[in-house]
Short mmCIF file of C-alpha atoms and ligand atoms in Angstrom, two decimals:
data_model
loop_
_atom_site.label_atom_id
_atom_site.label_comp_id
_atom_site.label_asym_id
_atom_site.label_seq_id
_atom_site.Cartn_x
_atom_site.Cartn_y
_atom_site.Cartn_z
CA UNK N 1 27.56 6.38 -72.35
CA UNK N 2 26.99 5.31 -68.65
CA UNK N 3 24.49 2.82 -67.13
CA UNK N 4 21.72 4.17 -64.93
CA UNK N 5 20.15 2.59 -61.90
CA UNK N 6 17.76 0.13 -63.56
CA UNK N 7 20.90 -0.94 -65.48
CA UNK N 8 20.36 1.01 -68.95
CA UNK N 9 22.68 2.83 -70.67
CA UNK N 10 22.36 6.18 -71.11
CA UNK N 11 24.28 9.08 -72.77
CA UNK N 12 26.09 11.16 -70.49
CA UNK N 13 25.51 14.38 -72.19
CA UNK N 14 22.65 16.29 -71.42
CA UNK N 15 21.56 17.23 -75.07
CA UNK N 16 21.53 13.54 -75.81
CA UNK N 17 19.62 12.41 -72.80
CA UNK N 18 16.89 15.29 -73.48
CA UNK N 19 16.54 14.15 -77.11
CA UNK N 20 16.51 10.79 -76.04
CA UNK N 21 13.85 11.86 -72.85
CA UNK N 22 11.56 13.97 -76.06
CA UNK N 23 11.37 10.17 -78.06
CA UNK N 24 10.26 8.31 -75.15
CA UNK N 25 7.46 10.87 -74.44
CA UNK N 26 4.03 9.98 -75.18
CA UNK N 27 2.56 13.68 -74.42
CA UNK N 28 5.64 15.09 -77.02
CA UNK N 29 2.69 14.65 -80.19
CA UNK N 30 0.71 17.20 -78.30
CA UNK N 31 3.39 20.45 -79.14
CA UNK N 32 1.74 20.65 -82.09
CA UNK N 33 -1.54 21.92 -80.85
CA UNK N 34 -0.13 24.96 -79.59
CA UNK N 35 1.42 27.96 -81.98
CA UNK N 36 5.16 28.30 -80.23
CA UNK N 37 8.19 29.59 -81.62
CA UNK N 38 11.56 28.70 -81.38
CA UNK N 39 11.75 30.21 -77.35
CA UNK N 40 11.65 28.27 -74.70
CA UNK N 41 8.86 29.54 -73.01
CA UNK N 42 8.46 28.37 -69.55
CA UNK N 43 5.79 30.89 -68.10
CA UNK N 44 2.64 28.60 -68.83
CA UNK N 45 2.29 28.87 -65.16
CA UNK N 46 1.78 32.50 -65.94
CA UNK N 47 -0.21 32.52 -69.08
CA UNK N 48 -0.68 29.01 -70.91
CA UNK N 49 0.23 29.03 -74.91
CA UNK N 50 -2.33 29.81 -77.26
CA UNK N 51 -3.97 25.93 -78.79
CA UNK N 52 -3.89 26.74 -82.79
CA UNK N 53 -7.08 25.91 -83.55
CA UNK N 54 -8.76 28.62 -81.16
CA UNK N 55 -8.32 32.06 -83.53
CA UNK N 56 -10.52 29.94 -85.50
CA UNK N 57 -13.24 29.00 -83.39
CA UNK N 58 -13.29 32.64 -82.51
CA UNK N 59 -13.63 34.05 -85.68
CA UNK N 60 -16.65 31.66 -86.21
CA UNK N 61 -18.17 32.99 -83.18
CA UNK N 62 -17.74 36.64 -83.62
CA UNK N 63 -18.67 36.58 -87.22
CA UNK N 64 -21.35 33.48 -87.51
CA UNK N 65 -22.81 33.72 -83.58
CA UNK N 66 -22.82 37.07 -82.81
CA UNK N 67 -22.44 38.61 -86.38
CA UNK N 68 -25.44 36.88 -87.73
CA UNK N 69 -27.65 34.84 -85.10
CA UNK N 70 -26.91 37.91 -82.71
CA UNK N 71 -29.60 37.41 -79.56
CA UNK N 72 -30.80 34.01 -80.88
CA UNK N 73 -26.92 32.69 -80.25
CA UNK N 74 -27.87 32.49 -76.23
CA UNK N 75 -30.04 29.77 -77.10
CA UNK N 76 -29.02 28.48 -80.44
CA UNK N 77 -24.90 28.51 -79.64
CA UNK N 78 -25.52 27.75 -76.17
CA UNK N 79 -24.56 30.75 -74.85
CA UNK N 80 -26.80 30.49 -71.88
CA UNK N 81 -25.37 27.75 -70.71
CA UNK N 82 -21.47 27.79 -71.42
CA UNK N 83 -20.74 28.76 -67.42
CA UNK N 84 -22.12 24.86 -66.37
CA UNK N 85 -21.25 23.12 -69.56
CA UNK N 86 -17.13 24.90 -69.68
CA UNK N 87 -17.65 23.80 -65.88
CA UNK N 88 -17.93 19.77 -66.83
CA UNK N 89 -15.41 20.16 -69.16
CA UNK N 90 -12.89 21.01 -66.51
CA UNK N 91 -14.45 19.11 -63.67
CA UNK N 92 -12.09 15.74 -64.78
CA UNK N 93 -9.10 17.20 -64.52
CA UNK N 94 -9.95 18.19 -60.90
CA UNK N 95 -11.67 15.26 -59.86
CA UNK N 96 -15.03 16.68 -59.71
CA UNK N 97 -18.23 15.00 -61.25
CA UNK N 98 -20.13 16.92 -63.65
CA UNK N 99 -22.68 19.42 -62.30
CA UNK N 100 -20.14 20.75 -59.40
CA UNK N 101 -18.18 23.39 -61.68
CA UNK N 102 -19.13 26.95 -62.54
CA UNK N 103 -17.34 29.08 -65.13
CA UNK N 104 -16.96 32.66 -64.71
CA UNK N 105 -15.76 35.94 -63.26
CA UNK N 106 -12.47 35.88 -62.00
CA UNK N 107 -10.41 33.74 -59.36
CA UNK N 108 -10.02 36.72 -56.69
CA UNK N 109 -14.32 37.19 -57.33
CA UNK N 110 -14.70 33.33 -57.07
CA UNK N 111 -12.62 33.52 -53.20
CA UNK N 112 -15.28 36.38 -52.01
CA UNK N 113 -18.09 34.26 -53.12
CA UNK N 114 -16.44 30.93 -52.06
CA UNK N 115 -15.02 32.68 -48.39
CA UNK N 116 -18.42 33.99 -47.30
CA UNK N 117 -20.29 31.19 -48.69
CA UNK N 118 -17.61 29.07 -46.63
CA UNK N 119 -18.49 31.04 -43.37
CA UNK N 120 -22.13 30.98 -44.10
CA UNK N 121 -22.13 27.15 -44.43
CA UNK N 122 -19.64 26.48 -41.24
CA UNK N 123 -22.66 28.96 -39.51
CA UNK N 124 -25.40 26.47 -39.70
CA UNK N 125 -24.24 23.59 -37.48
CA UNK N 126 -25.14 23.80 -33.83
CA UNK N 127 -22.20 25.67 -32.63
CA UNK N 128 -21.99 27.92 -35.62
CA UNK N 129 -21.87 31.08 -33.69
CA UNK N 130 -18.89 30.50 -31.70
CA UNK N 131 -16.79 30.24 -35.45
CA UNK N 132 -15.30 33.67 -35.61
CA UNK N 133 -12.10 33.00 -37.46
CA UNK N 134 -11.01 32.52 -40.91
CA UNK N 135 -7.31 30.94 -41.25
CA UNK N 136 -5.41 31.33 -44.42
CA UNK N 137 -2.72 30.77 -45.76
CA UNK N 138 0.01 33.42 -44.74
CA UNK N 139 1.90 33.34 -47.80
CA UNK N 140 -0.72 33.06 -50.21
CA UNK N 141 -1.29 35.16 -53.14
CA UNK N 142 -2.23 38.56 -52.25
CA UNK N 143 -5.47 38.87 -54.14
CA UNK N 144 -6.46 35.97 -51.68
CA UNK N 145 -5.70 37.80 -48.70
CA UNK N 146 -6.99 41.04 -49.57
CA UNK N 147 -10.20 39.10 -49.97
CA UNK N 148 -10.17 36.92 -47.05
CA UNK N 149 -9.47 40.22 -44.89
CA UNK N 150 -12.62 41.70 -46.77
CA UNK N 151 -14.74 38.83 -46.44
CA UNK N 152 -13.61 38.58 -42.58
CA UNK N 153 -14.61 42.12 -41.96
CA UNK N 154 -18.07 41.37 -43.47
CA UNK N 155 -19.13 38.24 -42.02
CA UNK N 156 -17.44 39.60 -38.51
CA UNK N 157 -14.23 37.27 -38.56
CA UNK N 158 -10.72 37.68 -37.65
CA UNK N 159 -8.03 36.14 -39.97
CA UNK N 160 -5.86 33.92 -38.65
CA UNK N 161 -2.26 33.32 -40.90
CA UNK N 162 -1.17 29.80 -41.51
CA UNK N 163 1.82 28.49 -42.94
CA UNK N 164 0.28 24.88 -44.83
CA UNK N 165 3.36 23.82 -44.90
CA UNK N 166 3.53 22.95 -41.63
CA UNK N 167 1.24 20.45 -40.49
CA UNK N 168 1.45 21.15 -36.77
CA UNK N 169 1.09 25.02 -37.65
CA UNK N 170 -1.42 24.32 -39.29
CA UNK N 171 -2.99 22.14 -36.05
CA UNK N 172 -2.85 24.64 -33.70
CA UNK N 173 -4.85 27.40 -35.96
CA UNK N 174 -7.64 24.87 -35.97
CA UNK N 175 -10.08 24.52 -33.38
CA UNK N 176 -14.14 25.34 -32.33
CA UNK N 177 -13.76 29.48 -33.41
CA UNK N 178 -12.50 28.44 -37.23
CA UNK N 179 -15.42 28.90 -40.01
CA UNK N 180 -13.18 29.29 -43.26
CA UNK N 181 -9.85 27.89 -43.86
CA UNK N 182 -8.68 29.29 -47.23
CA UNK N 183 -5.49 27.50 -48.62
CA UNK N 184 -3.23 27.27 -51.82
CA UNK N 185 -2.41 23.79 -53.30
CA UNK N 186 0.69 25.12 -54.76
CA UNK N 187 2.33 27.99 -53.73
CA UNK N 188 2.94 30.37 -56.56
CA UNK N 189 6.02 31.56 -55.79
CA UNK N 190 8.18 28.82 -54.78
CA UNK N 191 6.04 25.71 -56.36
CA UNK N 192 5.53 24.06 -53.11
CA UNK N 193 2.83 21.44 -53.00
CA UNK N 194 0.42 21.21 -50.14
CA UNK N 195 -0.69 18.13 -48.71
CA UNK N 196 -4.41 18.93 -49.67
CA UNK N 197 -5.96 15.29 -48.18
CA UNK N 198 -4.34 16.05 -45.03
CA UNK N 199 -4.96 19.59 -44.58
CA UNK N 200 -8.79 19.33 -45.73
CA UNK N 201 -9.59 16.19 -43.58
CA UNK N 202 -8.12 18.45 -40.38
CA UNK N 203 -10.34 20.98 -40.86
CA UNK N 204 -13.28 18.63 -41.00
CA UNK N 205 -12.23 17.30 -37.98
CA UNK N 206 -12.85 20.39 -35.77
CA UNK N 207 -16.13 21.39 -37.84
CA UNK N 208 -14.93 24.15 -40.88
CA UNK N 209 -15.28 24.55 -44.16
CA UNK N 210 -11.75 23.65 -46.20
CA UNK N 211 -11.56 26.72 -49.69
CA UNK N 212 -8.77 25.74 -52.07
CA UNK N 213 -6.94 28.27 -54.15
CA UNK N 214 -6.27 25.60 -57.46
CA UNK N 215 -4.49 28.51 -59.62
CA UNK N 216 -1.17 26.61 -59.69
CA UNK N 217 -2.33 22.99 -59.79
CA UNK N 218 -5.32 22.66 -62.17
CA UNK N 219 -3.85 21.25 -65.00
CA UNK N 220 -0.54 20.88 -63.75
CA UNK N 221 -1.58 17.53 -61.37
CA UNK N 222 -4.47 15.56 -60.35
CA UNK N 223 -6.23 17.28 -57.70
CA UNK N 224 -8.92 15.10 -56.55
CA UNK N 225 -11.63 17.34 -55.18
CA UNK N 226 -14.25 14.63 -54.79
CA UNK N 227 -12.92 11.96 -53.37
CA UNK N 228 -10.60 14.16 -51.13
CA UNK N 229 -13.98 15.66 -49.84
CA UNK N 230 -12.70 19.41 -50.30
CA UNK N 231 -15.79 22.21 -49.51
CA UNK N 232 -15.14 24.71 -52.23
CA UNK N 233 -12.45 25.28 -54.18
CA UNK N 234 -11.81 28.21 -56.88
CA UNK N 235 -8.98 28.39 -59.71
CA UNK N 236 -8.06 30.02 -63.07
CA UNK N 237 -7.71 29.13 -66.17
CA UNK N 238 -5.38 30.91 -67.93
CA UNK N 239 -2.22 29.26 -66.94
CA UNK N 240 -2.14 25.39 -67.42
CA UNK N 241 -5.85 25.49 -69.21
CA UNK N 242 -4.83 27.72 -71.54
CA UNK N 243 -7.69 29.57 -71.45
CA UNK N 244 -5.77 32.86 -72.49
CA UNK N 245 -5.47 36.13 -70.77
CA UNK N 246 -8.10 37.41 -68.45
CA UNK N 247 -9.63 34.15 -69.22
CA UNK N 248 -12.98 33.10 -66.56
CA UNK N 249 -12.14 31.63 -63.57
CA UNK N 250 -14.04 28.49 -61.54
CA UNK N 251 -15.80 27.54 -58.35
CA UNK N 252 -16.18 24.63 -57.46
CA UNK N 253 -19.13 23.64 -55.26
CA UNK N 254 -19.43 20.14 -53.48
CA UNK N 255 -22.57 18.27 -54.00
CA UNK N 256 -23.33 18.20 -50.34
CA UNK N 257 -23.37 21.74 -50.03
CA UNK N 258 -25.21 22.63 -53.05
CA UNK N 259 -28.45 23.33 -51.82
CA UNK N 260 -27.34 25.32 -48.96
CA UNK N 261 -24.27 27.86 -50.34
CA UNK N 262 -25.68 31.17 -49.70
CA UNK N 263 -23.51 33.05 -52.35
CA UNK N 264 -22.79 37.01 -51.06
CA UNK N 265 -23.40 38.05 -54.81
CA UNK N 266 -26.47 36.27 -56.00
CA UNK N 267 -26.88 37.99 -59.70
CA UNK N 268 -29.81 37.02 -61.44
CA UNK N 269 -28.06 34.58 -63.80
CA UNK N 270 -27.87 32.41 -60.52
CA UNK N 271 -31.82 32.85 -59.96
CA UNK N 272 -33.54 29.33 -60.21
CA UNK N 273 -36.18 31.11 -63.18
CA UNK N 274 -34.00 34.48 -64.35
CA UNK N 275 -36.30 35.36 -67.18
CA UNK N 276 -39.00 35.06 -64.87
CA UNK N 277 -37.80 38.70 -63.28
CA UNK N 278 -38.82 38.12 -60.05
CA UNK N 279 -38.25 40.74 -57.56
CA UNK N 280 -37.42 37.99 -54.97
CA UNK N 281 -34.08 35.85 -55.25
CA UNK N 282 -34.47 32.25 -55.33
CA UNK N 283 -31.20 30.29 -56.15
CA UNK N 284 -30.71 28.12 -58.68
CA UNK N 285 -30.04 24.31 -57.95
CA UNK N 286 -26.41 23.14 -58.23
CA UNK N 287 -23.36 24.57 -59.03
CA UNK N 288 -25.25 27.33 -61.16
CA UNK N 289 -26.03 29.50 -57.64
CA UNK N 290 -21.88 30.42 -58.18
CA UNK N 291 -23.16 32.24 -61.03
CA UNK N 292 -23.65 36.01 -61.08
CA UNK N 293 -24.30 37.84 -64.20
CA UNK N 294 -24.16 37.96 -67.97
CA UNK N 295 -21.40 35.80 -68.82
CA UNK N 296 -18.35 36.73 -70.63
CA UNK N 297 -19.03 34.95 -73.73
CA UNK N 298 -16.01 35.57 -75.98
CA UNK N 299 -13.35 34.17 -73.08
CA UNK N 300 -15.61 31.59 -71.86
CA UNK N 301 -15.89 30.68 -75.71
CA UNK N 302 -11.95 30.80 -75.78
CA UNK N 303 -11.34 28.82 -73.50
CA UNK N 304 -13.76 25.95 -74.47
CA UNK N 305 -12.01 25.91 -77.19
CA UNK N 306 -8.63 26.00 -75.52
CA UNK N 307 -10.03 22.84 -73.60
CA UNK N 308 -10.20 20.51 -76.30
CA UNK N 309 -6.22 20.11 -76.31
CA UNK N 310 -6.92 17.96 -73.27
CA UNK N 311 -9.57 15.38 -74.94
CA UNK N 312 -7.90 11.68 -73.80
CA UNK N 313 -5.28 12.76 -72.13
CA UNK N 314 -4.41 11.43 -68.68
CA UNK N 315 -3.68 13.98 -65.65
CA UNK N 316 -1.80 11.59 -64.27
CA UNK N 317 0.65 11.22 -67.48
CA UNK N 318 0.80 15.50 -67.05
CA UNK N 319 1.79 14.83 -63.78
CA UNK N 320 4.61 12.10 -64.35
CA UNK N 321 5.73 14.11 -67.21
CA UNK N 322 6.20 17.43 -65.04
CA UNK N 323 7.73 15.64 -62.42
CA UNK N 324 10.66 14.71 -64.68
CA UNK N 325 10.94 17.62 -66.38
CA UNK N 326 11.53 19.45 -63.26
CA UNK N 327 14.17 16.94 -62.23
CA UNK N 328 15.48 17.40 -65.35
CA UNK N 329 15.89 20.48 -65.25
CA UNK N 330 17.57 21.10 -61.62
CA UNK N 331 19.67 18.18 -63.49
CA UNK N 332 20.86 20.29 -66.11
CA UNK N 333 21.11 23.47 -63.68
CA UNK N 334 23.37 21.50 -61.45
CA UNK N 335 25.28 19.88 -64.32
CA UNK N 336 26.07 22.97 -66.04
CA UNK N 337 26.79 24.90 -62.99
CA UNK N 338 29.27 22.18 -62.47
CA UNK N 339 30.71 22.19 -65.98
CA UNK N 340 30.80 26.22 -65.57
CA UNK N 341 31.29 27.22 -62.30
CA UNK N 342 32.48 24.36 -60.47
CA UNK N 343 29.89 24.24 -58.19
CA UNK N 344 26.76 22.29 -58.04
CA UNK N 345 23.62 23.49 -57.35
CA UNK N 346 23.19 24.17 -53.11
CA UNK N 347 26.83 23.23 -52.46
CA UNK N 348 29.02 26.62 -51.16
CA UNK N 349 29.77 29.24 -53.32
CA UNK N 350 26.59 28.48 -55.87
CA UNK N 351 25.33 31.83 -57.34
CA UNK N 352 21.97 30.22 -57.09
CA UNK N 353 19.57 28.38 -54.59
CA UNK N 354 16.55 26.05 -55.65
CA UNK N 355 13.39 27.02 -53.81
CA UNK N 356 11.87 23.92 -55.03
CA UNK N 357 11.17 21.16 -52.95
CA UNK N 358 13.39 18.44 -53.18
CA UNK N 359 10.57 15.56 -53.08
CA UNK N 360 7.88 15.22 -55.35
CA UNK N 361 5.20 14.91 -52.63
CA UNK N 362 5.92 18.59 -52.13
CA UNK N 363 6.39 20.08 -55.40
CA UNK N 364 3.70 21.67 -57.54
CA UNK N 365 5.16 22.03 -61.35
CA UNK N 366 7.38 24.68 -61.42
CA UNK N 367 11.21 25.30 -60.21
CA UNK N 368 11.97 28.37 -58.09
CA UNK N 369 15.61 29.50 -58.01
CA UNK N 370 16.94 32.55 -56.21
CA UNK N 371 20.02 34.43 -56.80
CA UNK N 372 21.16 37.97 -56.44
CA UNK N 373 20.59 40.46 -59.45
CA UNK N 374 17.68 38.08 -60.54
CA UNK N 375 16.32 40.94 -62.28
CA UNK N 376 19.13 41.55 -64.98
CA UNK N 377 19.31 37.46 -64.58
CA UNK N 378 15.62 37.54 -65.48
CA UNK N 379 16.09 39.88 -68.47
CA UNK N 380 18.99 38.70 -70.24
CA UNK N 381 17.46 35.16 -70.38
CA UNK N 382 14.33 36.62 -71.80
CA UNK N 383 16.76 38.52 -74.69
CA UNK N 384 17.72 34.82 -75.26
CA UNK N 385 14.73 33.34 -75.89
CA UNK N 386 14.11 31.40 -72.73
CA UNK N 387 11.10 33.10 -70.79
CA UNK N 388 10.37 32.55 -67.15
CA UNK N 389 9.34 35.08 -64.65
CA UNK N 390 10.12 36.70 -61.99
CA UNK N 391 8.81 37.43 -58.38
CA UNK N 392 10.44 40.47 -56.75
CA UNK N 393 13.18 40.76 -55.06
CA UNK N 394 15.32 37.41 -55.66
CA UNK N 395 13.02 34.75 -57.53
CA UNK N 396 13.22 33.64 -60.89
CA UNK N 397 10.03 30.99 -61.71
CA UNK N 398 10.21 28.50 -64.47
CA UNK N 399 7.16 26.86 -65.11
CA UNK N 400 7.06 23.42 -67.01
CA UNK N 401 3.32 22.80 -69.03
CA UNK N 402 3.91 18.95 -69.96
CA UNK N 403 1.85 19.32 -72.55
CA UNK N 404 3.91 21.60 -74.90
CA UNK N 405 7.30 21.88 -72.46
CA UNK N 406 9.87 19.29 -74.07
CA UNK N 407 13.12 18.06 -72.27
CA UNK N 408 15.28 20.03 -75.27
CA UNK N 409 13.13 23.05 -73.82
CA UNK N 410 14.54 22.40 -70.17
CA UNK N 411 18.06 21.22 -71.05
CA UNK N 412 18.45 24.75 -73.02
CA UNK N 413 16.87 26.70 -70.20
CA UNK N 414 19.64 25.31 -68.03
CA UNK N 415 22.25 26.09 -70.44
CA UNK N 416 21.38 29.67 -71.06
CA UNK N 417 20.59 29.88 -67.21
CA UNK N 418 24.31 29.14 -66.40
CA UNK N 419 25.62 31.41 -69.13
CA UNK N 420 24.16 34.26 -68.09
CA UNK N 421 24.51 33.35 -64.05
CA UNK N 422 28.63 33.09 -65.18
CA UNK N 423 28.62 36.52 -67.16
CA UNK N 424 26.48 38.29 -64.44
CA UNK N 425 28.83 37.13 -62.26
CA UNK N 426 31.71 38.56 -63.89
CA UNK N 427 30.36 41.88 -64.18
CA UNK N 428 30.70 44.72 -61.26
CA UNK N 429 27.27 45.41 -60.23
CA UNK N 430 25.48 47.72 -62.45
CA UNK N 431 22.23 50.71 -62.52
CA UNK N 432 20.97 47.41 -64.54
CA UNK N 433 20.96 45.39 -61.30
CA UNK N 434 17.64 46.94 -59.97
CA UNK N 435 15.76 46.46 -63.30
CA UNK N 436 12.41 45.25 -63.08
CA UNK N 437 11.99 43.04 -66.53
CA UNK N 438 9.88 39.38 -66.51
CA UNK N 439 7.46 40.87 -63.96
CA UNK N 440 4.41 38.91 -65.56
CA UNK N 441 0.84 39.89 -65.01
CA UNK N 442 -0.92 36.72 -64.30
CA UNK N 443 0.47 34.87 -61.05
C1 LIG W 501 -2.79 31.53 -56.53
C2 LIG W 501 -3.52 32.65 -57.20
N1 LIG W 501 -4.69 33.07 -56.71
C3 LIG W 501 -5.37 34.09 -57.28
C4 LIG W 501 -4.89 34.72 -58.40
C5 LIG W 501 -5.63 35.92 -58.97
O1 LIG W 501 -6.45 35.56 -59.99
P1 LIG W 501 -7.37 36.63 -60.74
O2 LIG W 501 -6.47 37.66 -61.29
O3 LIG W 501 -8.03 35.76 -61.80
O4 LIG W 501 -8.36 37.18 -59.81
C6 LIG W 501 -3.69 34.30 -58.97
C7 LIG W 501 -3.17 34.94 -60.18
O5 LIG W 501 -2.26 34.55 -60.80
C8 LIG W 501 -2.98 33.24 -58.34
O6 LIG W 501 -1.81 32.82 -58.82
#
């Protein structure tokens, strides 16, 4: 036993200060909602756990909704309306108010629509036609750069790459041509946290419309899209929503720009009257002119149900609590390493490197490590029972979902890391070397 900073004593080992770090935790009750094994599965930044209760509510819907109300279920089960209502549901943990979400399609859809919507807005003000240039973010997930480049092409843009990371980068993109600005608020391969106040209020300030990419923090942290004043902003909600796989994505529409987003795929689900037929589009009010058409009512029903995990809890406790686990963790890395290799994590001679920024202002909630052979690294952890992912050539991701990752979780993560960092090491380099296992599907 030692004594900390604030003077308490604490157990030196790391087993004992994760058990001890699992009784203090008020989100720990919340495990049990989820159906986990004994793996430490740290890919929830990948594809969230499944909640228990949702085979359930599934079952009821196939067999009672569908089964036997059949066509009455769009009005009766409120089928019609799940894209708006699933939309409020999330809208807290974002820091929207109701009425500014849409459920549906999927993220890389939601960019087109929320790109050339973006462009169409930054169009009306006086000096509209002189914007000619949509900046994004130049390491961003490829789906949102193929889509930017598309949406350019259409609207008659140029891209302009941006690293967000840099803040005077960033400054000299910006000026009287920019329309769009299309930005991640966590980077999904090395977790890095963008300073989305900053970066939004600088691209008010020469006149463009601010599109945020919330894959990687919705869920994870609060995001504040109101009171930050962000245009549009799209995510998914299969990672820390839990929505499961393929689940509907959302845009997010601010209230000031509701009654003039000019969506480049108005389907007639976004049509103010659609039963009405009407050979001539007229939006809907709100949010709802993000829609497009029939919506995809077994994973929007999923993932409603995957939503209730989150009744009462506090983003901000998710975000405390994934702060320390990822401390924790680069803890453990670093102590083991040490207890292992004799060499802490970043000193010389390390097998391994954190990617993840060092201050919490700048990191999202995941760790990034790279190290050579982090495919065999990758796939021998996985035969262990401790599942990350990994992003090709030299990063393995470990993503920590407070409200089912424990501190035993990311204390045995560590452990198992080291071991097989030690034996890999050991080994002459192998065919094995240039596997390809823990490539995950979902970002
Ligand atoms: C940051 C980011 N944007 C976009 C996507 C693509 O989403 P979708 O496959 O729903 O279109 C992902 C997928 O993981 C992502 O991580």
């Amino acid at each position: 036993m030692s004594e900390n900073s604030c003077g308490t004593t604490v157990p030196d080992d790391l087993a004992e200060r994760a058990a001890a770090l699992d009784a203090a935790d008020g989100l720990a009750a919340l495990r049990k909602l989820f159906t986990l094994d004994d793996t430490v599965y740290l890919d929830g930044n990948s594809l969230g756990a499944l909640p228990r209760h949702v085979p359930a509510r599934i079952a009821e819907v196939v067999e009672r909704e569908w089964g036997e109300l059949r066509i009455r279920s769009w009005s009766e089960s409120g089928w019609w309306t799940a894209p708006e209502r699933i939309g409020d549901r999330i809208a807290p943990l974002v820091g929207a108010a109701p009425g500014r979400i849409v459920v549906g399609d999927s993220t890389s859809v939601n960019v087109f629509k929320a790109v050339v919507g973006a462009v169409r807005i930054a169009r009306r003000g006086p000096d509209g036609d002189a914007r000619t240039e949509v900046v994004v973010d130049a390491r961003t997930f490829p789906t949102d750069g193929y889509i930017a480049a598309s949406a350019a092409r259409l609207t008659g843009c140029r891209i302009v790459p941006v690293d967000p990371a840099d803040p005077g980068a960033v400054a000299s993109a910006l000026g009287p041509a920019t329309a769009a600005v299309l930005l991640n608020q966590v980077d999904y391969r090395s977790g890095r946290l963008h300073d989305l106040p900053a970066l939004t209020a600088a691209v008010h300030a020469v006149g463009a419309v601010a599109v945020w990419d919330l894959c990687h923090s919705a869920g994870a942290l609060p995001v504040g899209l109101d009171a930050h004043g962000v245009d549009l902003a799209v995510g998914c909600t299969y990672k820390y929503l839990n929505g499961g796989p393929g689940a509907p994505a959302f845009l997010y529409i601010a209230e000031r720009h509701q009654g003039v987003f000019d969506s480049p795929l108005p389907g007639w689900t976004s049509h103010t009257d659609p039963f009405a037929m009407d050979p001539a589009y007229t939006p809907a009010e709100g949010a709802l002119r993000g829609r497009v058409g029939t919506p995809d009512i077994l994973s929007m029903l999923t993932l409603e149900a995957a939503l209730d995990v989150w009744d009462g809890v506090p983003i901000e406790a998710v975000r405390a609590k994934s702060l320390a686990l990822t401390d924790f963790f680069l803890e453990c890395v670093d102590g083991r390493l040490g207890e292992r290799l004799g060499t802490g994590l970043g000193e010389p001679g390390c097998p391994v490197r954190s990617l993840t920024p060092a201050e919490h202002r700048h990191r999202g909630s995941q760790t990034a490590l790279s190290c050579a052979d982090a495919p065999v690294v990758m796939e021998r952890l996985i035969a262990r029972g401790v599942v990350g992912d990994l992003r090709r050539p030299d990063v393995l991701r470990f993503g920590f979902t407070p409200l089912y990752t424990s501190f035993a979780d990311a204390e045995r993560a560590a452990s198992v890391l080291v071991d097989v960092l030690a034996e890999v090491l050991a080994e002459p380099l192998t065919e094995a070397a240039s596997g390809n296992s823990g490539v995950s599907t979902e970002g």
